[in-house]
PDB file of C-alpha atoms in Angstrom:
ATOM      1  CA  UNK A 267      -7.205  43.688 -59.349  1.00  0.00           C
ATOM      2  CA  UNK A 268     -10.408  43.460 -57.418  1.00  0.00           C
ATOM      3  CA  UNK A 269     -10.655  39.915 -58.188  1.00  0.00           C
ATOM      4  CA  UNK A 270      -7.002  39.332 -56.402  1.00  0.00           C
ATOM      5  CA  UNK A 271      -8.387  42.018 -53.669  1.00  0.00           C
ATOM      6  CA  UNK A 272     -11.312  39.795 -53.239  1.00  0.00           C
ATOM      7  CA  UNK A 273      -9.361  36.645 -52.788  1.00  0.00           C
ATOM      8  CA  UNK A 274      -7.314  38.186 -50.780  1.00  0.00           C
ATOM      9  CA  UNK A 275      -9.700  39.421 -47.935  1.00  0.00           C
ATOM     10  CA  UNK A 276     -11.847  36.483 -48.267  1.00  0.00           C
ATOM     11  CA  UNK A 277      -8.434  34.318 -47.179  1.00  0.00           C
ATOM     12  CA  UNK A 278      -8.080  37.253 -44.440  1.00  0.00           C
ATOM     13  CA  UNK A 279     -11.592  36.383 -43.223  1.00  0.00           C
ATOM     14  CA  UNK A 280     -11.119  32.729 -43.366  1.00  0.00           C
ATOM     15  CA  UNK A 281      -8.429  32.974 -41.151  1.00  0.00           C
ATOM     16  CA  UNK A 282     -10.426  35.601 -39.129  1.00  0.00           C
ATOM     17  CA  UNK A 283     -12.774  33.414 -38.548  1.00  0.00           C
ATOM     18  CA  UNK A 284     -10.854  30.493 -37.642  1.00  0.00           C
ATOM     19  CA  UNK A 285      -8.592  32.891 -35.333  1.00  0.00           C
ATOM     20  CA  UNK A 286     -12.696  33.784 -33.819  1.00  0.00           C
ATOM     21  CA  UNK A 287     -13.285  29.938 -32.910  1.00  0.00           C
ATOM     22  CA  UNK A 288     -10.008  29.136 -31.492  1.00  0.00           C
ATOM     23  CA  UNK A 289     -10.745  31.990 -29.115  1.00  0.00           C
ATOM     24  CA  UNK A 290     -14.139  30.442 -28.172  1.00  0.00           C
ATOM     25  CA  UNK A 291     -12.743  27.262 -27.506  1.00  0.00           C
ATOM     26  CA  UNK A 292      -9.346  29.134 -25.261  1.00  0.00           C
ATOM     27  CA  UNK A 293     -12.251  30.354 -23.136  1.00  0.00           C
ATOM     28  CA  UNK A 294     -14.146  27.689 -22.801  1.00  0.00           C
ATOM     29  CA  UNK A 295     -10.883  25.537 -21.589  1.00  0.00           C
ATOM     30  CA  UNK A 296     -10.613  28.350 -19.033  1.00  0.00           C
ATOM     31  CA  UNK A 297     -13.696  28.124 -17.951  1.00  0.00           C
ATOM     32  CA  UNK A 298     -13.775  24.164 -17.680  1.00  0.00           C
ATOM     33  CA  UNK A 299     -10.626  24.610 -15.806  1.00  0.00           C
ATOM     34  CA  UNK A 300     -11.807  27.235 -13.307  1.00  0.00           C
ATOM     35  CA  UNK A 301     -14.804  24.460 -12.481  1.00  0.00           C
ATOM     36  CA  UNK A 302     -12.465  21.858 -13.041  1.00  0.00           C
ATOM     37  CA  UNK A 303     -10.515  23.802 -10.291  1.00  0.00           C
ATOM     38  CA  UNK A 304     -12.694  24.298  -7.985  1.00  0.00           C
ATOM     39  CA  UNK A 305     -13.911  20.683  -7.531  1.00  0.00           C
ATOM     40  CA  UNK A 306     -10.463  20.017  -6.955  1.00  0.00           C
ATOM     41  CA  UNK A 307     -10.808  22.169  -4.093  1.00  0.00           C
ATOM     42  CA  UNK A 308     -14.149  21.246  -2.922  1.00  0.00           C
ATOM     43  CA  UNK A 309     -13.114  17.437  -2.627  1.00  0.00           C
ATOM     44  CA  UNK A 310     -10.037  18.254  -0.932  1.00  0.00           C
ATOM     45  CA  UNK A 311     -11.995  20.243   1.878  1.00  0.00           C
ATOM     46  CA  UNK A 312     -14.352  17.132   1.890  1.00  0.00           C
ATOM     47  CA  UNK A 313     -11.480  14.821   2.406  1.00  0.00           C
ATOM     48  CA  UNK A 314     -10.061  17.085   4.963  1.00  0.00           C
ATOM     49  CA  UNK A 315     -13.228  17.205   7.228  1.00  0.00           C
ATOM     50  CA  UNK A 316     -13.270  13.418   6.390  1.00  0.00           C
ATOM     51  CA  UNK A 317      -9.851  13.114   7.506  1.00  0.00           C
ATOM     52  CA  UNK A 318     -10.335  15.625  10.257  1.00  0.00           C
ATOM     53  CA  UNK A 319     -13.157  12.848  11.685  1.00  0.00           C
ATOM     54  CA  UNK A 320     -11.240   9.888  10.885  1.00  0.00           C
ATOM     55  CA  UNK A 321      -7.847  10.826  13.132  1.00  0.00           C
ATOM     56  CA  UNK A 322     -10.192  12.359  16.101  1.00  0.00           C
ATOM     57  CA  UNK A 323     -12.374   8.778  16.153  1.00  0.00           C
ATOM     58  CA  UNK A 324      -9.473   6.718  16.599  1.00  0.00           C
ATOM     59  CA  UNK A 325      -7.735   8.625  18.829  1.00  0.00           C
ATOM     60  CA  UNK A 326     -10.905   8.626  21.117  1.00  0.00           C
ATOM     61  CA  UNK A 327     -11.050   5.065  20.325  1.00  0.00           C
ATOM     62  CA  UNK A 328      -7.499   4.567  21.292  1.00  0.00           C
ATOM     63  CA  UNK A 329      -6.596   7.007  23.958  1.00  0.00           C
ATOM     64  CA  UNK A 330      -7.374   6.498  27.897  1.00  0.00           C
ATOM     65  CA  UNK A 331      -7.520  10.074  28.074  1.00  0.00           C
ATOM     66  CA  UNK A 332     -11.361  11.399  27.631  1.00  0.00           C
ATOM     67  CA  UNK A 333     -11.121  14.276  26.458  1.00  0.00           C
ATOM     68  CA  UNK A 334      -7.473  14.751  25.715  1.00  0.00           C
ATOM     69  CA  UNK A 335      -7.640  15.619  22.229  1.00  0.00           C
ATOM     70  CA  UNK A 336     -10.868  17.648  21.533  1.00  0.00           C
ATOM     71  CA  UNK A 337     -10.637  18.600  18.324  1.00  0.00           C
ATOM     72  CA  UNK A 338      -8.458  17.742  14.778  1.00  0.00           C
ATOM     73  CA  UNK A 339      -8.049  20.092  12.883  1.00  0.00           C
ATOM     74  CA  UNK A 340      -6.132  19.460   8.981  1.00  0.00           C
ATOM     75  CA  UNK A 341      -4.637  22.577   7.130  1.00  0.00           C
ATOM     76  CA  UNK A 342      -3.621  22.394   3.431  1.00  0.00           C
ATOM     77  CA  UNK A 343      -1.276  25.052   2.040  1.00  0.00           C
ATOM     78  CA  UNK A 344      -1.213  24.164  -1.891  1.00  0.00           C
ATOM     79  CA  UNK A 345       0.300  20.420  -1.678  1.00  0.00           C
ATOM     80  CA  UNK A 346       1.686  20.051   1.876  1.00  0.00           C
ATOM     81  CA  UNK A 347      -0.255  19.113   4.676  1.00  0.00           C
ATOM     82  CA  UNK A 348      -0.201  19.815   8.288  1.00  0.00           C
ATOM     83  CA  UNK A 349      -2.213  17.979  10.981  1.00  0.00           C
ATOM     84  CA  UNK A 350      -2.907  20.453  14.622  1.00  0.00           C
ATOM     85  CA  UNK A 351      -4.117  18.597  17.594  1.00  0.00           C
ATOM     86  CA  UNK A 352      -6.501  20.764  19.738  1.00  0.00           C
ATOM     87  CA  UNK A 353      -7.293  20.569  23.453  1.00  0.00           C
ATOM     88  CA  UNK A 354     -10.725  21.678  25.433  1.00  0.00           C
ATOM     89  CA  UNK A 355      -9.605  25.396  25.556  1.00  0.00           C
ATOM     90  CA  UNK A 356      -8.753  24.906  21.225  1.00  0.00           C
ATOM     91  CA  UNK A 357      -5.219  25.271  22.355  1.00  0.00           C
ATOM     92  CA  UNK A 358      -2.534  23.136  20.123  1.00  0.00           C
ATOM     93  CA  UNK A 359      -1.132  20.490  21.801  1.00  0.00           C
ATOM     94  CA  UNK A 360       2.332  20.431  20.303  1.00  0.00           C
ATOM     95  CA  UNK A 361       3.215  16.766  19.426  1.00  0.00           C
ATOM     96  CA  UNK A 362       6.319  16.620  21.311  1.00  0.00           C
ATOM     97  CA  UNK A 363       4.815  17.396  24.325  1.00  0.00           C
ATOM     98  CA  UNK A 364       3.413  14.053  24.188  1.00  0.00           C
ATOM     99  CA  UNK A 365       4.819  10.959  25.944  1.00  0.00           C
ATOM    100  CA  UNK A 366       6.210   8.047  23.381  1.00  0.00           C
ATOM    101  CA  UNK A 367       3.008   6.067  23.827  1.00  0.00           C
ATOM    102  CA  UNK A 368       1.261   8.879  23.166  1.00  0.00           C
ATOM    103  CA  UNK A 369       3.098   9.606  19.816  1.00  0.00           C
ATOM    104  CA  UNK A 370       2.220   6.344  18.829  1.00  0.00           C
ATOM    105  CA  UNK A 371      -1.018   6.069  19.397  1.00  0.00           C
ATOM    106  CA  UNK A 372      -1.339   9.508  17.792  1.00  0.00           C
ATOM    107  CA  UNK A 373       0.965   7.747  14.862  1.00  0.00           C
ATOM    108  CA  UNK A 374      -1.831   4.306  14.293  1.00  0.00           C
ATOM    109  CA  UNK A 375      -4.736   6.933  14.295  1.00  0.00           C
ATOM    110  CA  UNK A 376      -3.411   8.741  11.562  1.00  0.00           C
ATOM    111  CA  UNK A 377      -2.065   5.948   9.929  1.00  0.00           C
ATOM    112  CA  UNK A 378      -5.689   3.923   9.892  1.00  0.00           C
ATOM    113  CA  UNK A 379      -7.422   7.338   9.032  1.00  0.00           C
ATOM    114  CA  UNK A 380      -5.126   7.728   5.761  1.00  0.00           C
ATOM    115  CA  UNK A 381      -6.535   3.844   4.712  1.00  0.00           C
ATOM    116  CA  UNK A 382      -9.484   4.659   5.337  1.00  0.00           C
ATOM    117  CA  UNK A 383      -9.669   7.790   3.802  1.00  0.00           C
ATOM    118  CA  UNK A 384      -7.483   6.421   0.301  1.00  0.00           C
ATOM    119  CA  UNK A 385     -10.114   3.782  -0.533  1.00  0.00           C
ATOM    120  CA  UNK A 386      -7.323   1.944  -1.776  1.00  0.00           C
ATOM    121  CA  UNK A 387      -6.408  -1.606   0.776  1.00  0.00           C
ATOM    122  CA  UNK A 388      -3.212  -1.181   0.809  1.00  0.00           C
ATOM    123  CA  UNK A 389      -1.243  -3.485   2.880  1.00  0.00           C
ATOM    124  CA  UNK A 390       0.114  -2.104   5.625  1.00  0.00           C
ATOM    125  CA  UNK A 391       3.627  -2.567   7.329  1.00  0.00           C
ATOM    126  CA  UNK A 392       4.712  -1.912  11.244  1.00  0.00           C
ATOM    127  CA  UNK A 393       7.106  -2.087  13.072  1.00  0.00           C
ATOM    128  CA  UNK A 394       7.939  -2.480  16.456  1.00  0.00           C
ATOM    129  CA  UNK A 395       3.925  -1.875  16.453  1.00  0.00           C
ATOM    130  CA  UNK A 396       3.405  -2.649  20.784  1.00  0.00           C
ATOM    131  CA  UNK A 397       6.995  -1.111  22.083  1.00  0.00           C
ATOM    132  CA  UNK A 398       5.638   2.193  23.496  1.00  0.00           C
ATOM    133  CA  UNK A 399       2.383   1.190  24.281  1.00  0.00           C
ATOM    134  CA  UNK A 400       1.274   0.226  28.012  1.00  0.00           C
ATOM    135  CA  UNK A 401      -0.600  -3.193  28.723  1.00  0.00           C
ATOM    136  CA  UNK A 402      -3.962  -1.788  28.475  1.00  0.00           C
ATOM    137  CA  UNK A 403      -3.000   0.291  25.201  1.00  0.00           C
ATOM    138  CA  UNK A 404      -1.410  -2.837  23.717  1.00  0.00           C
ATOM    139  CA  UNK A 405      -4.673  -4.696  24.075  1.00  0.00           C
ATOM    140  CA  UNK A 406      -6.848  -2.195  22.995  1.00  0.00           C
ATOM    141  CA  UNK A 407      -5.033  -1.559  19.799  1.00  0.00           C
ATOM    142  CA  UNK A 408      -4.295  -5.403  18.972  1.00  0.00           C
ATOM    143  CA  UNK A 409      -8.331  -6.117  19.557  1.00  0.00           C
ATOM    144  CA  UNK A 410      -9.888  -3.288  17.865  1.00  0.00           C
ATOM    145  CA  UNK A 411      -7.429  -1.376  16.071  1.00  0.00           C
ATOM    146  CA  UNK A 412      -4.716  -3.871  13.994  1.00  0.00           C
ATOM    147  CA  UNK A 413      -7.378  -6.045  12.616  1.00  0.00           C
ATOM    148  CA  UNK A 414      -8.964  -3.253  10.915  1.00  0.00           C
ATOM    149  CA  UNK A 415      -6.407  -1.007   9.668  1.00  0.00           C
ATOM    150  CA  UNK A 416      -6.002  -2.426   6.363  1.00  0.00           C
ATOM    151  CA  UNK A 417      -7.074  -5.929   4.622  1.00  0.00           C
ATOM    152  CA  UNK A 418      -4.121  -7.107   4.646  1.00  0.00           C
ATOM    153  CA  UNK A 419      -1.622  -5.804   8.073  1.00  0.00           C
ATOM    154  CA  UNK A 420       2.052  -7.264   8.502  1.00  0.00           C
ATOM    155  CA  UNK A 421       3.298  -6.934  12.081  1.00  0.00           C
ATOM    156  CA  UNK A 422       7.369  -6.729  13.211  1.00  0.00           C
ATOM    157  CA  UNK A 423       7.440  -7.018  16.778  1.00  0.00           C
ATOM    158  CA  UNK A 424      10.420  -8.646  18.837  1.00  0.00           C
ATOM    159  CA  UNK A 425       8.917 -11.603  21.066  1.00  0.00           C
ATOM    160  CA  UNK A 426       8.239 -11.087  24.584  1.00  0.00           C
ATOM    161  CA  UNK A 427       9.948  -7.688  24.097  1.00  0.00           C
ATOM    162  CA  UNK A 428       7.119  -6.058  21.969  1.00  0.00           C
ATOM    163  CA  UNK A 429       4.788  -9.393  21.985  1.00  0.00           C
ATOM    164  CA  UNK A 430       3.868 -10.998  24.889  1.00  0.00           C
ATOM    165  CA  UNK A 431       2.070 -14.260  24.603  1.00  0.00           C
ATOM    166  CA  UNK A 432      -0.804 -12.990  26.349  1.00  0.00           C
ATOM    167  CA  UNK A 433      -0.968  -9.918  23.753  1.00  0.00           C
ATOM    168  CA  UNK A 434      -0.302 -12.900  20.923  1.00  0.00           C
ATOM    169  CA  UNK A 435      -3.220 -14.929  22.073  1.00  0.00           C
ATOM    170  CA  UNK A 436      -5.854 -11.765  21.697  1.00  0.00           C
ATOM    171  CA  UNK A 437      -4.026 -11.279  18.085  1.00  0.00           C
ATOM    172  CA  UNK A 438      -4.367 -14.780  17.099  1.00  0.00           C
ATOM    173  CA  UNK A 439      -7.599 -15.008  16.194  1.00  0.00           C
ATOM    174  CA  UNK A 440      -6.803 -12.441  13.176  1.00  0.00           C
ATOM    175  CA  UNK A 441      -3.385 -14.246  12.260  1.00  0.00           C
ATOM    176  CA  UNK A 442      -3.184 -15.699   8.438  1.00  0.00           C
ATOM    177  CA  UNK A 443       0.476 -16.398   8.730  1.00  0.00           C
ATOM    178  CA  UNK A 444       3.533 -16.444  10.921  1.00  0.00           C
ATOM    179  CA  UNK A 445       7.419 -15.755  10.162  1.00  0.00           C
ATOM    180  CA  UNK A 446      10.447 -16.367  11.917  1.00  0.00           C
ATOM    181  CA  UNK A 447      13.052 -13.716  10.529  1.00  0.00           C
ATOM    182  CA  UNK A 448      16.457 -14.700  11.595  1.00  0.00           C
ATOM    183  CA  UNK A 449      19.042 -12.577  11.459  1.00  0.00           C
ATOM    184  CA  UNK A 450      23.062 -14.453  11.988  1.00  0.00           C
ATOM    185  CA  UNK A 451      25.225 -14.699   9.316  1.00  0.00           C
ATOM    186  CA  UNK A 452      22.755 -14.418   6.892  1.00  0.00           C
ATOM    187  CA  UNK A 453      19.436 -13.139   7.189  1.00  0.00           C
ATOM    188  CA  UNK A 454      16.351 -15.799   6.316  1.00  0.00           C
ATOM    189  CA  UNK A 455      12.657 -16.216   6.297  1.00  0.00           C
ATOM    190  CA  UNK A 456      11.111 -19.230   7.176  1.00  0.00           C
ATOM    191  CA  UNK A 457       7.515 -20.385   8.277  1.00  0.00           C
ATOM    192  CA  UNK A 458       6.595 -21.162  11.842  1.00  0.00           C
ATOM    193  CA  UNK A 459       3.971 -22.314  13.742  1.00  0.00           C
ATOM    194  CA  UNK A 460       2.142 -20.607  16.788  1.00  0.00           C
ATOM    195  CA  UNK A 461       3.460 -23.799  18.977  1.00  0.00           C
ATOM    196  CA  UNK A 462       6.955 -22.926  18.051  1.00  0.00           C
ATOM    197  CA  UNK A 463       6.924 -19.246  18.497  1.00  0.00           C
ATOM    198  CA  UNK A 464       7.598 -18.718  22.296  1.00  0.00           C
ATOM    199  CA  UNK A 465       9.727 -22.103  22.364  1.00  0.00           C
ATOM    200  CA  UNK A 466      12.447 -20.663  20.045  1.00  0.00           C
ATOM    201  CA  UNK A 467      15.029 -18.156  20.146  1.00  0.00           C
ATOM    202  CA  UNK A 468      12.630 -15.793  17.435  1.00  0.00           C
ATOM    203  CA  UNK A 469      13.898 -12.767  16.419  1.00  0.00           C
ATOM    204  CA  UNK A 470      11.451 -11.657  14.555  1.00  0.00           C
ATOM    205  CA  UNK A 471       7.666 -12.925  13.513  1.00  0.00           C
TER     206      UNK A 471
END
C-alpha cells in the first residue's frame, strides 16, 4: 500500500511540476506580449509623427498659401486612422471647406507621404492627376512633386484638357514611356511617340 501511495503522489508531483513550468512559460508569453505590445505602439506613434511631417512638408511644398495649413495632426483609434488639418489659431480646417484644387493638392501630399512613409516603391497610379489644379499648381506639382512620388508613377490625364503641351514639355524630361488608350468600339493600348501625341485625336496617354 505505501508503495502504490508512493507511486501515486510521485505521478501527482510529476504532473505538479510540469503544471509549475507551463505556468512559467504562460507568464512569460504575457510578458513578451505586453513588450511585444508596446513596441507596436511606440512605432506606430513614430510613424504617426513621421507621417504627421511628411503630409505638412508637401503641402508647404505644394500650396501657394504660406501658412494655410499650420499644423498636421494624425489620430489613431485602434486600426482606423484619421488625418485633422490645423490652421494658425490650431483650429480644424474641415476638408470640405476647401476648394477642388485644394482637395487635391491636399490628396498628392498625403498620397506621396504614405510612399514615403511605407518604404515599399510601389508604383503609383493617377488619374486625371492636373484637372483641378491652376497653371502655377500644375507646374509645381509636375516639376517637383510627380517625379518623386514613387519609382515608378503612371499618369491618366486627357490631352490639352488635363495636359497641356507646355505642362508635357516640363514632364518630359521624367517620361520612360507613352500610351495612347483608345477607347471606340473596343478599347486598346498602343505605343506612341511624343511627336505624335498633340497631332492625334489621344484620348488618353
Amino acid at each position: 500500500e505505501l508503495t502504490s501511495i508512493n507511486r501515486i503522489l510521485s505521478e501527482i508531483e510529476k504532473k505538479y511540476a510540469a503544471a509549475a513550468m507551463e505556468q512559467k512559460k504562460y507568464n512569460a508569453t504575457l510578458g513578451l506580449l505586453d513588450k511585444i505590445n508596446a513596441l507596436i505602439v511606440k512605432i506606430k506613434q513614430e510613424k504617426k509623427f513621421a507621417l504627421e511631417h511628411s503630409i505638412l512638408q508637401g503641402l508647404k511644398q505644394l500650396m501657394h498659401k504660406e501658412g494655410f495649413v499650420q499644423k498636421v495632426r494624425v489620430r489613431i483609434e485602434e486600426d482606423v486612422m484619421d488625418i485633422d488639418l490645423l490652421d494658425t489659431e490650431q483650429r480644424i480646417i474641415e476638408k470640405d471647406t476647401l476648394s477642388k484644387g485644394e482637395q487635391q493638392l491636399y490628396a498628392t501630399a498625403l498620397l506621396k507621404a504614405l510612399v514615403d512613409e511605407s518604404g515599399i516603391a510601389f508604383p503609383v497610379f493617377i488619374d486625371s492627376p492636373l484637372q483641378k489644379f491652376d497653371r502655377s499648381h500644375s507646374q509645381n506639382v509636375i516639376k517637383n512633386f510627380y517625379p518623386h512620388v514613387s519609382e515608378q508613377v503612371v499618369l491618366f490625364p486627357l490631352v490639352e484638357k488635363e495636359l497641356t503641351k507646355s505642362e508635357f514639355k516640363l514632364l518630359q524630361p521624367q517620361i520612360s514611356d507613352l500610351y495612347r488608350i483608345s477607347n471606340t468600339q473596343t478599347s486598346s493600348i498602343t505605343p506612341i511617340t511624343a511627336q505624335e501625341l498633340f497631332t492625334e485625336d489621344v484620348a488618353h496617354v
